[in-house]
Short mmCIF file of C-alpha atoms in Angstrom, two decimals:
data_model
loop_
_atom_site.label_atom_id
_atom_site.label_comp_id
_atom_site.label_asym_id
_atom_site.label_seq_id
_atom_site.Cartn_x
_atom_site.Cartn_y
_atom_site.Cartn_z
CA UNK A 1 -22.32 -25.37 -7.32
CA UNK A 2 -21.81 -27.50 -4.17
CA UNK A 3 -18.52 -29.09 -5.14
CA UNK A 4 -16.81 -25.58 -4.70
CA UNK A 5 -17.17 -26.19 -1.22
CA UNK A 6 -15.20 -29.56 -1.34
CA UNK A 7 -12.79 -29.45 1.31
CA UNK A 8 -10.20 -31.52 -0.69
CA UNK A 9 -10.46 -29.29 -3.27
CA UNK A 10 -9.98 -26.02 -0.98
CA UNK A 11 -6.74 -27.81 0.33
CA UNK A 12 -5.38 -28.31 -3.22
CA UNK A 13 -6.24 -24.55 -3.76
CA UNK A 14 -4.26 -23.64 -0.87
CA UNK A 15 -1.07 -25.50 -1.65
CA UNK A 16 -0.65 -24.56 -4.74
CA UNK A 17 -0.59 -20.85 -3.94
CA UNK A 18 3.06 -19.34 -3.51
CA UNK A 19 4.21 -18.87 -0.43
CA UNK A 20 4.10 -15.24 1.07
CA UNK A 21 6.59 -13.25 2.08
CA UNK A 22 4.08 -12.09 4.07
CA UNK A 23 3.70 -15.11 6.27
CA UNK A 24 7.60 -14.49 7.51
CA UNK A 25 6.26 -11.31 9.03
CA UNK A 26 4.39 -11.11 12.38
CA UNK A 27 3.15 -8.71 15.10
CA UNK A 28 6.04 -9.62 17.93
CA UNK A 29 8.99 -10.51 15.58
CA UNK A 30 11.22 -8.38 18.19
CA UNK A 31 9.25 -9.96 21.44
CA UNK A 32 12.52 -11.79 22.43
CA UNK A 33 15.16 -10.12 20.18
CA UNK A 34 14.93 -6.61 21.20
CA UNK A 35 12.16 -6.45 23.69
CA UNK A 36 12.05 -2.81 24.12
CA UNK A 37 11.26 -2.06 20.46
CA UNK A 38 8.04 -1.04 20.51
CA UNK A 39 8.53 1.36 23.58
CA UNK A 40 11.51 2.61 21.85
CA UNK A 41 10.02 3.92 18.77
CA UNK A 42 6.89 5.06 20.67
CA UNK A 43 9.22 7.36 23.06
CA UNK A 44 11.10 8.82 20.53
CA UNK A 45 7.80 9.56 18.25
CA UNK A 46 5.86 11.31 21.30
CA UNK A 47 8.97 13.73 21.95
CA UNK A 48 9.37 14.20 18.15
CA UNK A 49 5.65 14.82 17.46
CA UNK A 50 5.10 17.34 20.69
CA UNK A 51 8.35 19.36 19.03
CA UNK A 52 7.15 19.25 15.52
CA UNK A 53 3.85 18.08 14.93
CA UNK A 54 4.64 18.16 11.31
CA UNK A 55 6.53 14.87 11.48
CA UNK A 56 3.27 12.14 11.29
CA UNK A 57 2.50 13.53 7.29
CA UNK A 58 6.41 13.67 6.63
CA UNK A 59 6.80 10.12 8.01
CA UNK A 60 3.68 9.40 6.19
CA UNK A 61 4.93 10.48 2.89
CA UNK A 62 8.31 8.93 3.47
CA UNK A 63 6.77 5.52 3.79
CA UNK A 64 4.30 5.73 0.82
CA UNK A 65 7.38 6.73 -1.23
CA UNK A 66 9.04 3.70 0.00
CA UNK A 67 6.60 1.38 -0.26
CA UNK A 68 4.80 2.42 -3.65
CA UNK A 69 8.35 2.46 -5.51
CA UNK A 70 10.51 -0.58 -4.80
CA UNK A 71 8.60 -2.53 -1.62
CA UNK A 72 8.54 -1.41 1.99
CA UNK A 73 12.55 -2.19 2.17
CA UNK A 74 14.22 1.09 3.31
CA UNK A 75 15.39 2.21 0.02
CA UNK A 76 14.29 5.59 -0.06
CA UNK A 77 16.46 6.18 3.84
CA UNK A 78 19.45 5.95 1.97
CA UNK A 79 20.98 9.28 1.56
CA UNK A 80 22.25 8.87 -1.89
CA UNK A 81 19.01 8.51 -3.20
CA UNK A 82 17.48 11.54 -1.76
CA UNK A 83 19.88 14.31 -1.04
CA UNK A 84 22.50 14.04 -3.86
CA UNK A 85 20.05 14.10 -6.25
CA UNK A 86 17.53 16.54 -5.25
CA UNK A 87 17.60 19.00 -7.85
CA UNK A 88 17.27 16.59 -10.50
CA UNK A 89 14.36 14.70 -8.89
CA UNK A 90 12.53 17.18 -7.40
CA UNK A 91 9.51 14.16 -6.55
CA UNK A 92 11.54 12.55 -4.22
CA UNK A 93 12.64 15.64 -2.54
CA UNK A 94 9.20 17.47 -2.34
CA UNK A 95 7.63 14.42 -0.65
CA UNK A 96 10.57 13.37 2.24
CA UNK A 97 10.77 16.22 4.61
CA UNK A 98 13.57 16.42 6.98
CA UNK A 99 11.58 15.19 10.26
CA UNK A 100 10.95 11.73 8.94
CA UNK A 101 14.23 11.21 8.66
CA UNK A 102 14.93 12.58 11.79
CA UNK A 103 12.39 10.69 14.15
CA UNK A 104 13.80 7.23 11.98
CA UNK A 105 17.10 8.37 12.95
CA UNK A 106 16.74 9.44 16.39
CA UNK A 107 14.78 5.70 16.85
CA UNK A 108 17.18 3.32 15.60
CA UNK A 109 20.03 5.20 16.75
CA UNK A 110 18.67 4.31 20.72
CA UNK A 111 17.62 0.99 18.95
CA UNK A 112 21.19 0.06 18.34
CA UNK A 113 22.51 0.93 21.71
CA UNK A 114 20.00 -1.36 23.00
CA UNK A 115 19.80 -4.43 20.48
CA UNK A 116 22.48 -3.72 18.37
CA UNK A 117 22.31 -5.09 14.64
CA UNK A 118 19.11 -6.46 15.12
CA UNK A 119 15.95 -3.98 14.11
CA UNK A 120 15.92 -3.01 10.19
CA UNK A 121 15.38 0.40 9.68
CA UNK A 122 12.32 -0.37 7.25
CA UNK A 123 10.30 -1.51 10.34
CA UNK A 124 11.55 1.54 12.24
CA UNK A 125 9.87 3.33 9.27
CA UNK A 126 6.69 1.36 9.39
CA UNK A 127 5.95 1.33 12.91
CA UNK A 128 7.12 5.28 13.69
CA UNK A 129 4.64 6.46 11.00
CA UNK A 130 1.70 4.65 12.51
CA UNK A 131 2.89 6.13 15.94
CA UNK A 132 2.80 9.21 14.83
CA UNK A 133 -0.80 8.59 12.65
CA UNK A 134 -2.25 7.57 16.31
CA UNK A 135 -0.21 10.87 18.05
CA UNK A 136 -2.11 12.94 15.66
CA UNK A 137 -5.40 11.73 16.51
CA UNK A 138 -5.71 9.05 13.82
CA UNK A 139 -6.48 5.39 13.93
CA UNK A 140 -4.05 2.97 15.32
CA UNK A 141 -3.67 -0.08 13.19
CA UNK A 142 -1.59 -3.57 13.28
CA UNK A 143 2.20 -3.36 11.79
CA UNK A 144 4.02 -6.50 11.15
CA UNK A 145 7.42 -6.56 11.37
CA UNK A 146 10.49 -8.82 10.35
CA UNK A 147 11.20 -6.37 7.10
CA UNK A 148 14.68 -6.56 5.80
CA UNK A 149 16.21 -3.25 4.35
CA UNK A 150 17.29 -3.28 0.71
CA UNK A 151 20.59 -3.39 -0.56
CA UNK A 152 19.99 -1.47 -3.96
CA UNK A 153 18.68 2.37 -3.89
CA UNK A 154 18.05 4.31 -7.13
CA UNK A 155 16.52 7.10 -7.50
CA UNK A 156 15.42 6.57 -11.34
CA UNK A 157 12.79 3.58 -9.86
CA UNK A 158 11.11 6.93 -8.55
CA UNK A 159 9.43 8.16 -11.88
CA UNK A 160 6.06 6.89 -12.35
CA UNK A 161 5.88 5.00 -9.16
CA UNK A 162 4.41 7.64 -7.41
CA UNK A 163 1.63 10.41 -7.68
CA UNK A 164 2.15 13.73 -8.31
CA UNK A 165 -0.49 16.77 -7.73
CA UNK A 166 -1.48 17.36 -10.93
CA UNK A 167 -2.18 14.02 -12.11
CA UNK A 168 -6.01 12.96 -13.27
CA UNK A 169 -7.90 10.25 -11.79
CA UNK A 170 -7.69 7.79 -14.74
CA UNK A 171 -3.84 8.23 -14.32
CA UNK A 172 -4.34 8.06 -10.33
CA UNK A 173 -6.68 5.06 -10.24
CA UNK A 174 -4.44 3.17 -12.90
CA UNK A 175 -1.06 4.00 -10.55
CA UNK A 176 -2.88 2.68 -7.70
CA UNK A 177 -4.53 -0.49 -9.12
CA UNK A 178 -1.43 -1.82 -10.68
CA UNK A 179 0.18 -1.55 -7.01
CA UNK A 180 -2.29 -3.76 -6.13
CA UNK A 181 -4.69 -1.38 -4.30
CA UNK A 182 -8.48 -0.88 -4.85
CA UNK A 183 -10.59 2.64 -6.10
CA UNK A 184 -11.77 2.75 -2.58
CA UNK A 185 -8.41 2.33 -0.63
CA UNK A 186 -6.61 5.10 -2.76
CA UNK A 187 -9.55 7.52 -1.48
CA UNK A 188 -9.09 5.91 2.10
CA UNK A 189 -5.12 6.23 1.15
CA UNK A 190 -5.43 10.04 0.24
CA UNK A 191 -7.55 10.54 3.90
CA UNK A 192 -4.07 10.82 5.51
CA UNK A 193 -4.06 14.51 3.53
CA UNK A 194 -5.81 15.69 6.26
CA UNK A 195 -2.57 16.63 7.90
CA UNK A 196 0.57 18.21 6.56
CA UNK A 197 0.76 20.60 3.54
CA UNK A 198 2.11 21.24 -0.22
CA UNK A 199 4.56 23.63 -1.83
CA UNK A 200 2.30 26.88 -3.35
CA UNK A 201 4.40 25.75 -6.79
CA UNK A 202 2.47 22.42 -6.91
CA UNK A 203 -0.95 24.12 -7.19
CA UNK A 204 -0.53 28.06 -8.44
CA UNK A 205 -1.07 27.31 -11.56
CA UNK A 206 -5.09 27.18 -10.25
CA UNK A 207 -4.75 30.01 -8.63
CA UNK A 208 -2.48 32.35 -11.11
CA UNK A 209 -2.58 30.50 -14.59
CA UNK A 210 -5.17 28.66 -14.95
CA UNK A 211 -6.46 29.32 -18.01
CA UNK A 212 -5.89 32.20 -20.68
CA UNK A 213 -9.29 34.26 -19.41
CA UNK A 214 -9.47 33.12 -16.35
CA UNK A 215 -6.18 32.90 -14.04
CA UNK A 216 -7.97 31.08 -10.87
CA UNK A 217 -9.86 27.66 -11.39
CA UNK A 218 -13.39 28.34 -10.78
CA UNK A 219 -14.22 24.91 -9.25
CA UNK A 220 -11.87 26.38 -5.91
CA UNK A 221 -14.20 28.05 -3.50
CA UNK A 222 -13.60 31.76 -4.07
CA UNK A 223 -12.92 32.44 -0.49
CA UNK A 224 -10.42 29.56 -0.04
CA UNK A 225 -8.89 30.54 -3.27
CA UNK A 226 -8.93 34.16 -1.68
CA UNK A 227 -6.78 33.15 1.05
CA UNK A 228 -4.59 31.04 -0.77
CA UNK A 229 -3.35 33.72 -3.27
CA UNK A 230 -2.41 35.67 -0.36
CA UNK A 231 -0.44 33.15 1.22
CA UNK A 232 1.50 32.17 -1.60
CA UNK A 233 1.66 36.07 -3.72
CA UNK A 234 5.78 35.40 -3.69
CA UNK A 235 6.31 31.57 -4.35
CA UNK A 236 8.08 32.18 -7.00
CA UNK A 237 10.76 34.16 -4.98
CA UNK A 238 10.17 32.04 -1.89
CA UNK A 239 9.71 28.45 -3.05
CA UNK A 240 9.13 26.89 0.42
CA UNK A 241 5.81 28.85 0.67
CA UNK A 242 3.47 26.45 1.25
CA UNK A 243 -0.05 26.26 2.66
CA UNK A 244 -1.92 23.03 4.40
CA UNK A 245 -3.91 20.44 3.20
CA UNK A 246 -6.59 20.51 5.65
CA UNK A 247 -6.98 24.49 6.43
CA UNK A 248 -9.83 23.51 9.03
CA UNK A 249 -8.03 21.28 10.89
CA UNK A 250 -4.50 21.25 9.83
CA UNK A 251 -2.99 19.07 12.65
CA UNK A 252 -5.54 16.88 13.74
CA UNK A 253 -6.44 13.86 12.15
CA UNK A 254 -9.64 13.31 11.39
CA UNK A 255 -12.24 13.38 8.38
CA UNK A 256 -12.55 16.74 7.80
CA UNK A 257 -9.95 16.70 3.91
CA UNK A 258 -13.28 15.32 2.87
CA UNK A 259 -15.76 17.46 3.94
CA UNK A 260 -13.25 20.11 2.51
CA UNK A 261 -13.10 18.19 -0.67
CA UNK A 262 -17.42 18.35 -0.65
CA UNK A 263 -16.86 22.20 -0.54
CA UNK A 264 -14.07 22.74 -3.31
CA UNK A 265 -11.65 23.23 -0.83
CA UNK A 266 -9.04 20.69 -2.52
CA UNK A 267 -5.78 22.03 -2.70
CA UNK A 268 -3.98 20.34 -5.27
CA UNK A 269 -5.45 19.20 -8.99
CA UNK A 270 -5.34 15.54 -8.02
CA UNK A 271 -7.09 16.39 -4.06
CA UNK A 272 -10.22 18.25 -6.42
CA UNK A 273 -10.01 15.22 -8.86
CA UNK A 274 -10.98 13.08 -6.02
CA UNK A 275 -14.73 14.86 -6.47
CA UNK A 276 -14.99 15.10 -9.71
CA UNK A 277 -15.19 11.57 -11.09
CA UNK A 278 -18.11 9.60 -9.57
CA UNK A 279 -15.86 6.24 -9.01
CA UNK A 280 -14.19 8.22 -6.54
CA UNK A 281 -17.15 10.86 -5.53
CA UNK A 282 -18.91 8.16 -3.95
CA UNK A 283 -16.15 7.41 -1.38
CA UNK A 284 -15.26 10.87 -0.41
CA UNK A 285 -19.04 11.48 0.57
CA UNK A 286 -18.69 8.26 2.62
CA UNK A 287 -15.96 9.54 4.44
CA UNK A 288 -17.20 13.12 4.51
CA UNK A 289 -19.88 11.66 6.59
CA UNK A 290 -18.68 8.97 8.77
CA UNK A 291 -15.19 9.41 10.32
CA UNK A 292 -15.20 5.65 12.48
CA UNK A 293 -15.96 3.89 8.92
CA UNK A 294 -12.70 6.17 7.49
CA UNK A 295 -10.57 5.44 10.17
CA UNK A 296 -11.10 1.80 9.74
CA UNK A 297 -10.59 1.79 5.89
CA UNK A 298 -7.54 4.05 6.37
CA UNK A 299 -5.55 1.92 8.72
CA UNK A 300 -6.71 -1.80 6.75
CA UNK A 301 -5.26 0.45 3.73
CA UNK A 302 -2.09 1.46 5.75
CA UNK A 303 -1.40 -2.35 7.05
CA UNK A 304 -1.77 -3.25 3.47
CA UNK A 305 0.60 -0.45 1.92
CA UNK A 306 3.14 -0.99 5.45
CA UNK A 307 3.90 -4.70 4.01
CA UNK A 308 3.90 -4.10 0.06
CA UNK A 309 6.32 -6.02 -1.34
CA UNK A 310 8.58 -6.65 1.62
CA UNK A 311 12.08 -8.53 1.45
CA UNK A 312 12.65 -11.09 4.08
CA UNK A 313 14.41 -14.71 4.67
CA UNK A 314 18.48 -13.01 3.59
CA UNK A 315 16.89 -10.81 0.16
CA UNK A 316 17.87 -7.80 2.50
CA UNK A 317 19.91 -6.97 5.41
CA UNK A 318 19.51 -5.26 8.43
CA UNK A 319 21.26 -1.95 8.04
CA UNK A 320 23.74 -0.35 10.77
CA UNK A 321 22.88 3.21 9.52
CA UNK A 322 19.12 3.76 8.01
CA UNK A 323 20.79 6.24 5.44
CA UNK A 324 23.57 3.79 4.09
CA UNK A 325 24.64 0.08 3.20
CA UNK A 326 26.06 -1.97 5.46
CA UNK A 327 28.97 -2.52 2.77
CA UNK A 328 29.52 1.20 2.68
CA UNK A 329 30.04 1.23 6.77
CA UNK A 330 32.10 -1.48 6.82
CA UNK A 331 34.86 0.82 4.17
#
């Protein structure tokens, strides 16, 4: 059908597409503004990380939470939506550790002293976590930057906007697909598992309840589930009992959550889910077995998720304080 290829016709096609937020974003949007930027964040991430190598999944999990709920904006910074209600939404608080918020902090506070008013604290967040991705041994990938931060924060956006551990695959792959992403970039997505950990409460029931006859889900390897029980025997007095991800490697990132994954060595419902479905199987064997091909899936995935419905051109501002709006600083 050679008149596909008509060049007129391509042009029309083009033109009549909206115009992307996206385009308003680029690679050196602080080159003149606030020079130092990059350097900036990338200081304050390499003392962070060598303090508390923990921080690259909690910055990780920060920015999926903010991205995969209302757009990349900053929303989930602000300290109303996280720490006043964390009993009630125990989501938001189980996936935004402290040190996220810290290492965002600790950057934008040295940010402001240098280019005052003029870096938003959702590309803070963006370009910190993939700082701390590369710190940890992981891929480094492109972030674009020019975000605005939002000016609205509430926490009931969180519910169903994010996944939760015990979640099947249809439910997974239909979360992910409405946000736009493909079956094989939510298995590239759930890669960055490979470092950081869960709460023992978000998987005991396999080990303690799973069914009536048999407490301990069989599909766990009976070693792994060994050491698990052990490690969480008093989660229920102890609720910050938790156990990593990626026993095998637990700090570095690399491939291995997959391999793990090939040996029943997923730790929560929705990591063992992963290998049970062959639309998903397939990928996780890919990965098991070729770490270069995961790294480059993983960070096209992460500069896709980085710039998910961004604000820019005055829908945000650029806030003072990551954890509150400007019209709050100003009282």
């Amino acid at each position: 059908m050679p008149f596909l290829h008509s060049p007129a016709l391509l042009l029309l096609l083009f033109l009549s597409l909206p115009f992307s937020v996206q385009s308003q974003l680029s690679l050196d949007y602080y080159h003149k503004t606030c020079p130092d930027f990059a350097q900036i964040v990338h200081d304050t991430v390499a003392r962070k990380h060598a303090t508390s190598p923990v921080t690259a999944a909690a910055s990780m999990r920060l920015l999926f939470s903010d991205c995969l709920v209302g757009g990349c904006d900053g929303s989930v910074l602000v300290s109303s939506n996280v720490f006043n209600h964390a009993e009630r939404d125990a989501e938001v608080n189980r996936d935004l550790p402290g040190d996220a918020f810290d290492v965002v902090t600790r950057a934008k506070i040295t940010l402001e002293l240098s280019c005052p008013g003029i870096v938003s604290c959702s590309d803070v967040l963006a370009q910190a976590t993939r700082d701390l991705i590369a710190a940890a041994g992981g891929p480094s990938y492109k972030v674009e930057l020019g975000r605005e931060d939002s000016l609205v924060s509430k926490v009931s956006d969180v519910e169903g906007n994010i996944p939760k551990p015990n979640q099947s695959i249809d439910e997974l792959i239909k979360l992910y697909t409405a946000k736009g992403f493909t079956i094989q970039e939510m298995v590239a997505l759930y890669g960055g598992r490979t470092i950081g950990f869960s709460n023992c409460k978000e998987f005991s029931d396999r080990l303690f309840n799973f069914s009536k006859n048999t407490p301990t889900d069989p599909e766990i390897n009976s070693k792994y589930a060994e050491a698990l029980k052990k490690s969480c025997a008093d989660y229920e007095k102890n609720p910050a009992t938790s156990a990593y991800s990626d026993p095998v490697t637990p700090g570095k990132f690399d491939n291995v959550y997959y391999q793990n994954l090939l040996r029943g060595m997923g730790l929560l419902a929705s990591d063992h889910a992963l290998v049970k479905d062959p639309r998903t199987k397939k990928f996780v064997e890919m990965y098991a077995g070729n770490q270069a091909l995961f790294f480059k899936d993983f960070g096209h995935a992460m500069e896709k998720m980085s710039v998910r419905e961004v604000k820019t051109g005055g829908k945000g501002e650029v806030r003072t304080r990551c954890d509150a709006f400007n019209s709050i600083n100003h009282h």
